[in-house]
mmCIF file of C-alpha atoms in Angstrom:
data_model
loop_
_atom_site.group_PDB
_atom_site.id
_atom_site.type_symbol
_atom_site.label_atom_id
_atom_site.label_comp_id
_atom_site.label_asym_id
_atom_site.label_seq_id
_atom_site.Cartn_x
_atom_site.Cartn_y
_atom_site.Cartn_z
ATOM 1 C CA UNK A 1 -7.558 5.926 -45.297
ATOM 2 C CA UNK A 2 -8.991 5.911 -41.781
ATOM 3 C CA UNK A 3 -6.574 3.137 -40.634
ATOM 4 C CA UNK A 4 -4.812 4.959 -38.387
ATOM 5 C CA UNK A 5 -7.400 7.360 -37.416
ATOM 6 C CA UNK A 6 -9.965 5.069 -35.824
ATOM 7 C CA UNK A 7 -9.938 2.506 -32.984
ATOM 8 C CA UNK A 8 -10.691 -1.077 -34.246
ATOM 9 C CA UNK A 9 -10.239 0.048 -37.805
ATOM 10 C CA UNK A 10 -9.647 -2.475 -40.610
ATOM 11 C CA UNK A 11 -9.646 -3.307 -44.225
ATOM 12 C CA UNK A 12 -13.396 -5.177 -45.176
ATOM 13 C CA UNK A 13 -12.683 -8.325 -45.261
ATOM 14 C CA UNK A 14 -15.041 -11.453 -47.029
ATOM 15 C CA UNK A 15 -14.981 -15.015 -46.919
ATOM 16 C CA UNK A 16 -15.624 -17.536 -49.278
ATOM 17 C CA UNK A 17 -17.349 -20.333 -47.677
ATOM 18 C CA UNK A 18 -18.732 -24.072 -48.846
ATOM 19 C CA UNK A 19 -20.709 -26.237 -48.059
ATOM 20 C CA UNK A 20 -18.946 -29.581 -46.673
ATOM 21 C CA UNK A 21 -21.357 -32.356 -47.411
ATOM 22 C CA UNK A 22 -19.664 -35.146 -46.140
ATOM 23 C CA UNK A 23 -18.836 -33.833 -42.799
ATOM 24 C CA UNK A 24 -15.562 -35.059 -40.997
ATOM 25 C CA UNK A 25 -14.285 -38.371 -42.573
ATOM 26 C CA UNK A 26 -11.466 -40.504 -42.705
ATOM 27 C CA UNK A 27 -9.448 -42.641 -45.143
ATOM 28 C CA UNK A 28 -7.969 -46.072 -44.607
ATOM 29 C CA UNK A 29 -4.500 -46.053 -45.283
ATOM 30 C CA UNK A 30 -3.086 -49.450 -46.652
ATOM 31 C CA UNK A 31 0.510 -49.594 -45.302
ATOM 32 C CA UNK A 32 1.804 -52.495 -47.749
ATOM 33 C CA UNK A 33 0.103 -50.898 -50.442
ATOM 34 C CA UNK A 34 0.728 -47.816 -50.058
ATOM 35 C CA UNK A 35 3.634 -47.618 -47.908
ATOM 36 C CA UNK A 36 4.340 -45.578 -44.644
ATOM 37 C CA UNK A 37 2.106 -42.991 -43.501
ATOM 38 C CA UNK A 38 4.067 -39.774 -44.879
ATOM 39 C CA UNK A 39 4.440 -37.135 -42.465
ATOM 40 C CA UNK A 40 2.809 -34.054 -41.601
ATOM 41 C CA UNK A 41 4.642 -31.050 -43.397
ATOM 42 C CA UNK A 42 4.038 -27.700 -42.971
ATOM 43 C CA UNK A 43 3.572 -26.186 -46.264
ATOM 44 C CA UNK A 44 3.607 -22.752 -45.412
ATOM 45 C CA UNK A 45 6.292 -20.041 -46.957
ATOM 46 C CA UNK A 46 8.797 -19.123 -44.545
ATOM 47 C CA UNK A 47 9.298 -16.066 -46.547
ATOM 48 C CA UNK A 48 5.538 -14.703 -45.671
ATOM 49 C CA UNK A 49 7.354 -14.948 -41.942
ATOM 50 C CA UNK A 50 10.424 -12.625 -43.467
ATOM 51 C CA UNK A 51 8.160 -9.961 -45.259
ATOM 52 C CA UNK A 52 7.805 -8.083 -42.402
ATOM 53 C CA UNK A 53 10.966 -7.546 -41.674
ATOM 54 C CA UNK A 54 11.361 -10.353 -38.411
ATOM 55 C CA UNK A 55 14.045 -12.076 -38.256
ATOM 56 C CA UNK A 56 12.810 -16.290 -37.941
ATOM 57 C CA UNK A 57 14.181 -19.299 -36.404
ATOM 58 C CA UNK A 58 12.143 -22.072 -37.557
ATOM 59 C CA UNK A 59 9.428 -19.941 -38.572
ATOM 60 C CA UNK A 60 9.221 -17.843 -35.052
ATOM 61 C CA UNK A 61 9.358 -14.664 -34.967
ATOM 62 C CA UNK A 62 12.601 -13.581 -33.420
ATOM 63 C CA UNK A 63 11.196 -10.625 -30.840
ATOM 64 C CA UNK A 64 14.024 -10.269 -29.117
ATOM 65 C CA UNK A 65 16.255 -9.649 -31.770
ATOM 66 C CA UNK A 66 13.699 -7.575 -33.620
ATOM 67 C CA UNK A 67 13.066 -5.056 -30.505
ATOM 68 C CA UNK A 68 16.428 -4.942 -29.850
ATOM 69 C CA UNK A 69 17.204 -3.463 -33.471
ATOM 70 C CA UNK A 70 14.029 -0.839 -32.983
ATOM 71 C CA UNK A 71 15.505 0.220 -29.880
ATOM 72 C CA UNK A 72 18.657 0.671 -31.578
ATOM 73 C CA UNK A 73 17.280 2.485 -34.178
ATOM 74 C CA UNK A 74 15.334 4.599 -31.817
ATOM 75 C CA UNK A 75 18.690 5.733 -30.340
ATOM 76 C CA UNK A 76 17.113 4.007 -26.811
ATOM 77 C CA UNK A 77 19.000 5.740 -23.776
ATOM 78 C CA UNK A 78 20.390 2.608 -21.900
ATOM 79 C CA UNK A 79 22.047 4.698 -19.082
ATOM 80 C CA UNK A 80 19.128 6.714 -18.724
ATOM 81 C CA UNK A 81 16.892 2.992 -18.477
ATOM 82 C CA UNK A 82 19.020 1.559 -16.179
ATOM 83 C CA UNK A 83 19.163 4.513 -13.961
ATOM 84 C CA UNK A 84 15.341 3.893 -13.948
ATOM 85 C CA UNK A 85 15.524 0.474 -13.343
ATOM 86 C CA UNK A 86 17.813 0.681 -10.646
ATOM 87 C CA UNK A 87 15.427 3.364 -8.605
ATOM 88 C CA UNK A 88 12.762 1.098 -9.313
ATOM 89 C CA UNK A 89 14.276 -1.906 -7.948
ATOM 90 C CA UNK A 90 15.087 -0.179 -4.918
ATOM 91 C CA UNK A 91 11.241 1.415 -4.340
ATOM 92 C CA UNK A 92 12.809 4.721 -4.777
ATOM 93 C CA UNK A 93 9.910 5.224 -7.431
ATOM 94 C CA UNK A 94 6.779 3.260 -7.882
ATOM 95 C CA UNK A 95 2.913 3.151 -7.292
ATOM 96 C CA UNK A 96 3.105 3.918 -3.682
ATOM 97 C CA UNK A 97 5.504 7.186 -4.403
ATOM 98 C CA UNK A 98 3.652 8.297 -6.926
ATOM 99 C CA UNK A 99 0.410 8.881 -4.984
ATOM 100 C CA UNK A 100 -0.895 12.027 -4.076
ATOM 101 C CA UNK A 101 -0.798 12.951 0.065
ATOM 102 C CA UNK A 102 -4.592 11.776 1.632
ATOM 103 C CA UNK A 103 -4.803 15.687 1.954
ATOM 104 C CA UNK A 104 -4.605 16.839 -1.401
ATOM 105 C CA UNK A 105 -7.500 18.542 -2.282
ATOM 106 C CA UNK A 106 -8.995 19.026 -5.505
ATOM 107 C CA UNK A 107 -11.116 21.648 -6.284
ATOM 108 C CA UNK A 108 -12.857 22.929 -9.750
ATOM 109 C CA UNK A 109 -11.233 26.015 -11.451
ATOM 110 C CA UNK A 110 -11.967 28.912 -11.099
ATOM 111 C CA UNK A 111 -13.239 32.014 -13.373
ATOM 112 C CA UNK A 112 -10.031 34.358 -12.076
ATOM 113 C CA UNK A 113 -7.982 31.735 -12.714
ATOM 114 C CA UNK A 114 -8.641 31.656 -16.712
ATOM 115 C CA UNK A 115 -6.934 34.139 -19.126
ATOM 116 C CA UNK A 116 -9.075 35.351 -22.151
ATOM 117 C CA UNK A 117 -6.591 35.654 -24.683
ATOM 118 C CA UNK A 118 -8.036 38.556 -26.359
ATOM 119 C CA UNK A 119 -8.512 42.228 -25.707
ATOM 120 C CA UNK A 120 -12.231 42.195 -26.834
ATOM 121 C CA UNK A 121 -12.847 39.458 -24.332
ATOM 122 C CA UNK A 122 -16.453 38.671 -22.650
ATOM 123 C CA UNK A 123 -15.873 41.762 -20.558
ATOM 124 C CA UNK A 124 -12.571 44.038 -20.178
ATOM 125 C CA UNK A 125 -12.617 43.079 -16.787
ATOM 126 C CA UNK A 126 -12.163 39.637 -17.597
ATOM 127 C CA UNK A 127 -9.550 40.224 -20.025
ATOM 128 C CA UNK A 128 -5.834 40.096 -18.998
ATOM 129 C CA UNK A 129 -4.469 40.912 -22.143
ATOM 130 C CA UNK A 130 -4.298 44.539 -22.912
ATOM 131 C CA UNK A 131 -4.468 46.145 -26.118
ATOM 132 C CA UNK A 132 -0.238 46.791 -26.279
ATOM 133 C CA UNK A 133 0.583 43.048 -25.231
ATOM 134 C CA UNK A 134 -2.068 41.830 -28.385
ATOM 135 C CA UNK A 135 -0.333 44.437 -30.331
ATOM 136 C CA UNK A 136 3.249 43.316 -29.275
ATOM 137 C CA UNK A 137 1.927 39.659 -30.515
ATOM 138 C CA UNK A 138 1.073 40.654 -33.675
ATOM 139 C CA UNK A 139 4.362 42.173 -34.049
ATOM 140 C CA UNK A 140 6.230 39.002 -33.234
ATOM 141 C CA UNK A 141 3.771 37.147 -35.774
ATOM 142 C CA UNK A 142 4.989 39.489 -38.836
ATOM 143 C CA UNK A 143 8.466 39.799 -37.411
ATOM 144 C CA UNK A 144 8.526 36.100 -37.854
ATOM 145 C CA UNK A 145 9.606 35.203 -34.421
ATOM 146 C CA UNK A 146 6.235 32.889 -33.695
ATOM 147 C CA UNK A 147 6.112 29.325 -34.283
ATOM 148 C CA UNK A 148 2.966 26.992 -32.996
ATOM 149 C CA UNK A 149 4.009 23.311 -31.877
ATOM 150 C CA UNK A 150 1.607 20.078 -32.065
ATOM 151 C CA UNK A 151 2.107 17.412 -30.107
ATOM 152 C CA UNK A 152 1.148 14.224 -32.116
ATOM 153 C CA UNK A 153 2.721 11.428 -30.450
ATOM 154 C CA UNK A 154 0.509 9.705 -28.751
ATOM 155 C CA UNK A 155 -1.861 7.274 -29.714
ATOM 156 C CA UNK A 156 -4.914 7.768 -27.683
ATOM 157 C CA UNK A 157 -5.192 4.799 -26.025
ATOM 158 C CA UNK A 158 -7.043 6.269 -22.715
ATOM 159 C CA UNK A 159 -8.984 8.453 -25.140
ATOM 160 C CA UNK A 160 -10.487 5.337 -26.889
ATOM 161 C CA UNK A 161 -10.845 2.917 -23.832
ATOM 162 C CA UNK A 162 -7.830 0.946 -24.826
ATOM 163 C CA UNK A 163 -8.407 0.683 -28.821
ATOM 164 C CA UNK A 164 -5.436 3.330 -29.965
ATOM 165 C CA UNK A 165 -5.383 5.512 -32.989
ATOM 166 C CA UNK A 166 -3.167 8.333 -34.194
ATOM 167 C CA UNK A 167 -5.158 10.691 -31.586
ATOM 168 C CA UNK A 168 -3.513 13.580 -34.222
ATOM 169 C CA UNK A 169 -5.798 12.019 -37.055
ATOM 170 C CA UNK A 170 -8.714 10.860 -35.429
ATOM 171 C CA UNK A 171 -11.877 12.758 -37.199
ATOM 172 C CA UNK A 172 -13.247 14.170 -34.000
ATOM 173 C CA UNK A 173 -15.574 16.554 -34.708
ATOM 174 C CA UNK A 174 -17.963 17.695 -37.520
ATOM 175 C CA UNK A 175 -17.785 21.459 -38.679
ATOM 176 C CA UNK A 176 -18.930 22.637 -41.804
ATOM 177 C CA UNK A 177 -20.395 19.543 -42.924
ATOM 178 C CA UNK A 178 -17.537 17.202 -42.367
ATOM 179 C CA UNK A 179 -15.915 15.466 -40.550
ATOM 180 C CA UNK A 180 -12.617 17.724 -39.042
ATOM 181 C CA UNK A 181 -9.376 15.991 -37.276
ATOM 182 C CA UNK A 182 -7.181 17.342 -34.826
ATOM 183 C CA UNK A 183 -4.373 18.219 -37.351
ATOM 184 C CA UNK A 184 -6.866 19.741 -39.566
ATOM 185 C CA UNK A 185 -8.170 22.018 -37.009
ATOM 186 C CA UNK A 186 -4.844 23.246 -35.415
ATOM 187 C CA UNK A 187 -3.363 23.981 -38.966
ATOM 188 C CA UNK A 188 -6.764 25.842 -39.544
ATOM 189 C CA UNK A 189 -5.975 28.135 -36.545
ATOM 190 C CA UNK A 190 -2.585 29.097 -37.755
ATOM 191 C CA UNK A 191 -3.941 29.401 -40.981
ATOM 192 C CA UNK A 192 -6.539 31.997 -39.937
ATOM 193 C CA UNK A 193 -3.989 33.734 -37.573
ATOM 194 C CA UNK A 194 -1.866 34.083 -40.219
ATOM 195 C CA UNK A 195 -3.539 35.251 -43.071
ATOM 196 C CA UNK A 196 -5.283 38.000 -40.540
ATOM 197 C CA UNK A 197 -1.869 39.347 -38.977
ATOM 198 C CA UNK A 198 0.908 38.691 -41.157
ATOM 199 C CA UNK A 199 2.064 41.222 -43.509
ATOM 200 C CA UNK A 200 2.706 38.671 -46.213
ATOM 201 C CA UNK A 201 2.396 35.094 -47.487
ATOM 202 C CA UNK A 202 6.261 34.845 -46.557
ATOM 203 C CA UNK A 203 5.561 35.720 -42.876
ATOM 204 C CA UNK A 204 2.845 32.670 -42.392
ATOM 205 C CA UNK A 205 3.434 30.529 -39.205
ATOM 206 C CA UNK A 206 5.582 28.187 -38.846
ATOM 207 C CA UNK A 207 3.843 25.233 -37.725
ATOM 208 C CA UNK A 208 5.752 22.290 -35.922
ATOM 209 C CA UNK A 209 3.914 18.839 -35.810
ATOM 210 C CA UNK A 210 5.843 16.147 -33.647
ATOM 211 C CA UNK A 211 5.734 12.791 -33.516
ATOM 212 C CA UNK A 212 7.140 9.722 -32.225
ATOM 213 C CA UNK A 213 8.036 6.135 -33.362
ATOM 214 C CA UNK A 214 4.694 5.277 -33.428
ATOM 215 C CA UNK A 215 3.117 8.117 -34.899
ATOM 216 C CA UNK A 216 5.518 9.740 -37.342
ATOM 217 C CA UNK A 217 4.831 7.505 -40.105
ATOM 218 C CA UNK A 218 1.108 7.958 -40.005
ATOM 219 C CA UNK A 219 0.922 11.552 -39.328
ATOM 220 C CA UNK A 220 3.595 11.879 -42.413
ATOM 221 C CA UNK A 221 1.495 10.050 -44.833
ATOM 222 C CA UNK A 222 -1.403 11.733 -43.727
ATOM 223 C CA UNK A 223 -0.120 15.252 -44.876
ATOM 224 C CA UNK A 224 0.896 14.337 -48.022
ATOM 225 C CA UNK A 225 -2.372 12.788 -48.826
ATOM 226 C CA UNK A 226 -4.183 15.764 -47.909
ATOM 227 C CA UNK A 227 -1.484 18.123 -49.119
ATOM 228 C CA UNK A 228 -1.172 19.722 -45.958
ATOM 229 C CA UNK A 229 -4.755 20.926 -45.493
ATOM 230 C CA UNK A 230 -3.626 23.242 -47.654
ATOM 231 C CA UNK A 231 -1.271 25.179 -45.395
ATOM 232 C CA UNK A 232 1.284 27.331 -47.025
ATOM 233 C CA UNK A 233 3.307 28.066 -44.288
ATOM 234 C CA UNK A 234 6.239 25.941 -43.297
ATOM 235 C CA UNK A 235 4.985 23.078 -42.190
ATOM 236 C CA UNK A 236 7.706 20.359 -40.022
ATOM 237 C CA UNK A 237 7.000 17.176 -38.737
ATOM 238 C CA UNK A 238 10.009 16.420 -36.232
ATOM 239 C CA UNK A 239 10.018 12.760 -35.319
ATOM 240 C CA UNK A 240 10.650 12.523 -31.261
ATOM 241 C CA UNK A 241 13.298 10.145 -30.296
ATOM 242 C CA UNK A 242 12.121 9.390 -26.668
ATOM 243 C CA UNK A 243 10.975 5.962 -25.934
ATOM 244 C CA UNK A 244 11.162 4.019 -22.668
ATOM 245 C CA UNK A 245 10.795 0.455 -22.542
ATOM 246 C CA UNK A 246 8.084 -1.777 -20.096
ATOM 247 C CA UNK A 247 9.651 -3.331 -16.872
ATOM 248 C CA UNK A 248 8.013 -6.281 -15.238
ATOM 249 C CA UNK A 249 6.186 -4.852 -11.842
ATOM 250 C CA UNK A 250 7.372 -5.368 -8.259
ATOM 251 C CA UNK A 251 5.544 -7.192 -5.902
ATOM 252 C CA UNK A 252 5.753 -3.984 -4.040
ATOM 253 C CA UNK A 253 3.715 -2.090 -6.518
ATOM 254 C CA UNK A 254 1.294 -5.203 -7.501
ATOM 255 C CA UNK A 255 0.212 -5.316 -3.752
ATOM 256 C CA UNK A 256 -0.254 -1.686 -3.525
ATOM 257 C CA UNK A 257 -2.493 -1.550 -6.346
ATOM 258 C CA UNK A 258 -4.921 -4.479 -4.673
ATOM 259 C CA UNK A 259 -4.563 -3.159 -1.084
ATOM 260 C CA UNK A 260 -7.966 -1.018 -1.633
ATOM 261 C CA UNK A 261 -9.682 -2.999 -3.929
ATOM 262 C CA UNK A 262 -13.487 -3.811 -2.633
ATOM 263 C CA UNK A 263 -14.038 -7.106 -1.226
ATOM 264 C CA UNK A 264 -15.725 -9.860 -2.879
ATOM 265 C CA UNK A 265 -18.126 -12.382 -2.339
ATOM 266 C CA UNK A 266 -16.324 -16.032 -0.636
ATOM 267 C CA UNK A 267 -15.909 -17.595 -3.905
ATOM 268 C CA UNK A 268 -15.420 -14.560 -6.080
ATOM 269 C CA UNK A 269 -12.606 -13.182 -3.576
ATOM 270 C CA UNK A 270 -10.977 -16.963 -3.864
ATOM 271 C CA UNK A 271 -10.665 -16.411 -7.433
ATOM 272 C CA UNK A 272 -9.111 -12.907 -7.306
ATOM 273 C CA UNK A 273 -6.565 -14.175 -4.837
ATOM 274 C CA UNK A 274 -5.288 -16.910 -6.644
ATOM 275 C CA UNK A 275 -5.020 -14.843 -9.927
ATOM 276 C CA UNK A 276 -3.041 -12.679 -7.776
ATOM 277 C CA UNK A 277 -1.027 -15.189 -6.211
ATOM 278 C CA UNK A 278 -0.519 -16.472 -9.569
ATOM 279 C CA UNK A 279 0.807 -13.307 -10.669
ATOM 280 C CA UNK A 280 2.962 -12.556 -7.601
ATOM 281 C CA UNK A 281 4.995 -16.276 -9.170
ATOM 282 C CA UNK A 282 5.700 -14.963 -12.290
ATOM 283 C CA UNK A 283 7.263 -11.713 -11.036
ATOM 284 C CA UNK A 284 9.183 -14.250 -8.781
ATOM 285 C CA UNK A 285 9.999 -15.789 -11.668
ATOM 286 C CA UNK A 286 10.501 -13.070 -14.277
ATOM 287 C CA UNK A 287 12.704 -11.128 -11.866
ATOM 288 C CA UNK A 288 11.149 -7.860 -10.520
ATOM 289 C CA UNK A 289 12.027 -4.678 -12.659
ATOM 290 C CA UNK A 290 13.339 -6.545 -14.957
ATOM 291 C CA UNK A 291 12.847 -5.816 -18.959
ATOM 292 C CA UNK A 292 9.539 -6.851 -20.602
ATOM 293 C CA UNK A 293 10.856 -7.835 -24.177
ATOM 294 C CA UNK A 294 7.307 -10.169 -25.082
#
């Protein structure tokens, strides 16, 4: 149930373990009794290789067939990637490009710049909304002209420190007594918007949930197993077909990203530099911007 929901989730798993009381041993083979030494064979099904769906050659997975059929499933935008590529190659975009100037400052947000959606708000000064513009909102709500939109594509990996989840499903906070996930809560807001401000049950939100490849099976499942939270409004999952696919770095961008990296001890900064060094060859030998298909 929580697969998808938590980092480093799993099904239990439990081992059966004995006792080996004999420790590692070996058996004399008599040749003229028994003939030649038969060889090693690997026993194992090459149909547990096919069940998922991989194409095999000799029991290897096939990648590079098998991401080439995603992408073409995924409708993957080739001229679009190779316009990409081709910018990339010639440092038109990158690492360095993408930096902010040394002058950019940064600065907290302020109060003014915040707009309290509402026209009781902390104080009517604070308050940007008036009393006609919330009025002219709940118009549009039981005109049916409002829709709400949540983004569920991604799969939290900077959230979780690298783990991944469906961020969309992740149980992130407790209210009520239980555990709540993101999906839960945002179909609880249009849930409580609409049964305050629409006219009817026929005028409830429509609420738009979208995904991507990696997310639209998940999220899917996930509704029907909870039956939607129990939201009665329309309720669409659209499945995003965006996807870009990893390019092997330039040196350019690899020696960028070191340039201001603090400076070790003798030995320590050895190390570092020929891991770099090491991976400054395999560009070279990868070809720079070129695909990443492992």
């Amino acid at each position: 149930e929580m697969q998808q929901a938590l980092p480093f989730a799993m099904d239990p798993v439990v081992y059966d373990f004995e006792i080996n009381h004999d420790g590692t041993k070996a058996q004399w083979w008599d040749v003229e009794k028994q003939g030649p030494v038969p060889a090693l064979v690997d026993k194992r099904n090459d149909d547990t290789s096919k069940a998922n769906g991989y194409a095999t050659t000799n029991g290897h997975v096939d990648t590079a067939q098998t991401l080439d059929q995603l992408l073409e499933e995924l409708q993957f935008d080739t001229t679009d990637h190779d316009n990409v590529q081709r910018d990339y190659r010639a440092g038109k975009i990158g690492l360095e490009q993408n930096r902010l100037p040394l002058e950019t400052q940064l600065e907290d947000i302020r109060p003014e710049d915040l707009i309290y959606a509402s026209p009781t708000a902390h104080s009517s000064s604070q308050s940007k909304i008036t009393p006609e513009i919330f009025e002219r909102g709940v118009q549009e709500i039981q005109n049916g002209t409002v829709a709400v939109v949540s983004l569920a594509a991604g799969v939290g990996s900077r959230w979780t420190s690298g783990a991944g989840c469906v961020k969309a499903l992740n149980p992130f906070c407790k209210l009520q007594g239980r555990h709540r996930s993101f999906l839960e809560v945002h179909l609880a807001k249009s849930r409580r918007v609409s049964e305050a401000y629409a006219t009817d049950s026929g005028n409830m939100i429509p609420h738009v949930i979208t995904t991507s490849y990696m997310t639209h099976s998940a999220v899917e499942t996930y509704l029907q197993r909870v039956q939607n939270h129990g939201y009665s409004g329309p309720l669409y999952v659209s499945q995003g077909k965006s996807m870009g696919l990893r390019m092997i770095p330039t040196k350019a961008d690899l020696k960028f990203s070191w340039h201001h990296q603090s400076k070790l001890d003798d030995q320590a900064q050895k190390v570092r530099a020929s891991g770099q060094q090491a991976l400054l060859g395999w560009v070279e030998q990868m070809e720079e911007a070129s695909d990443y298909r492992d």
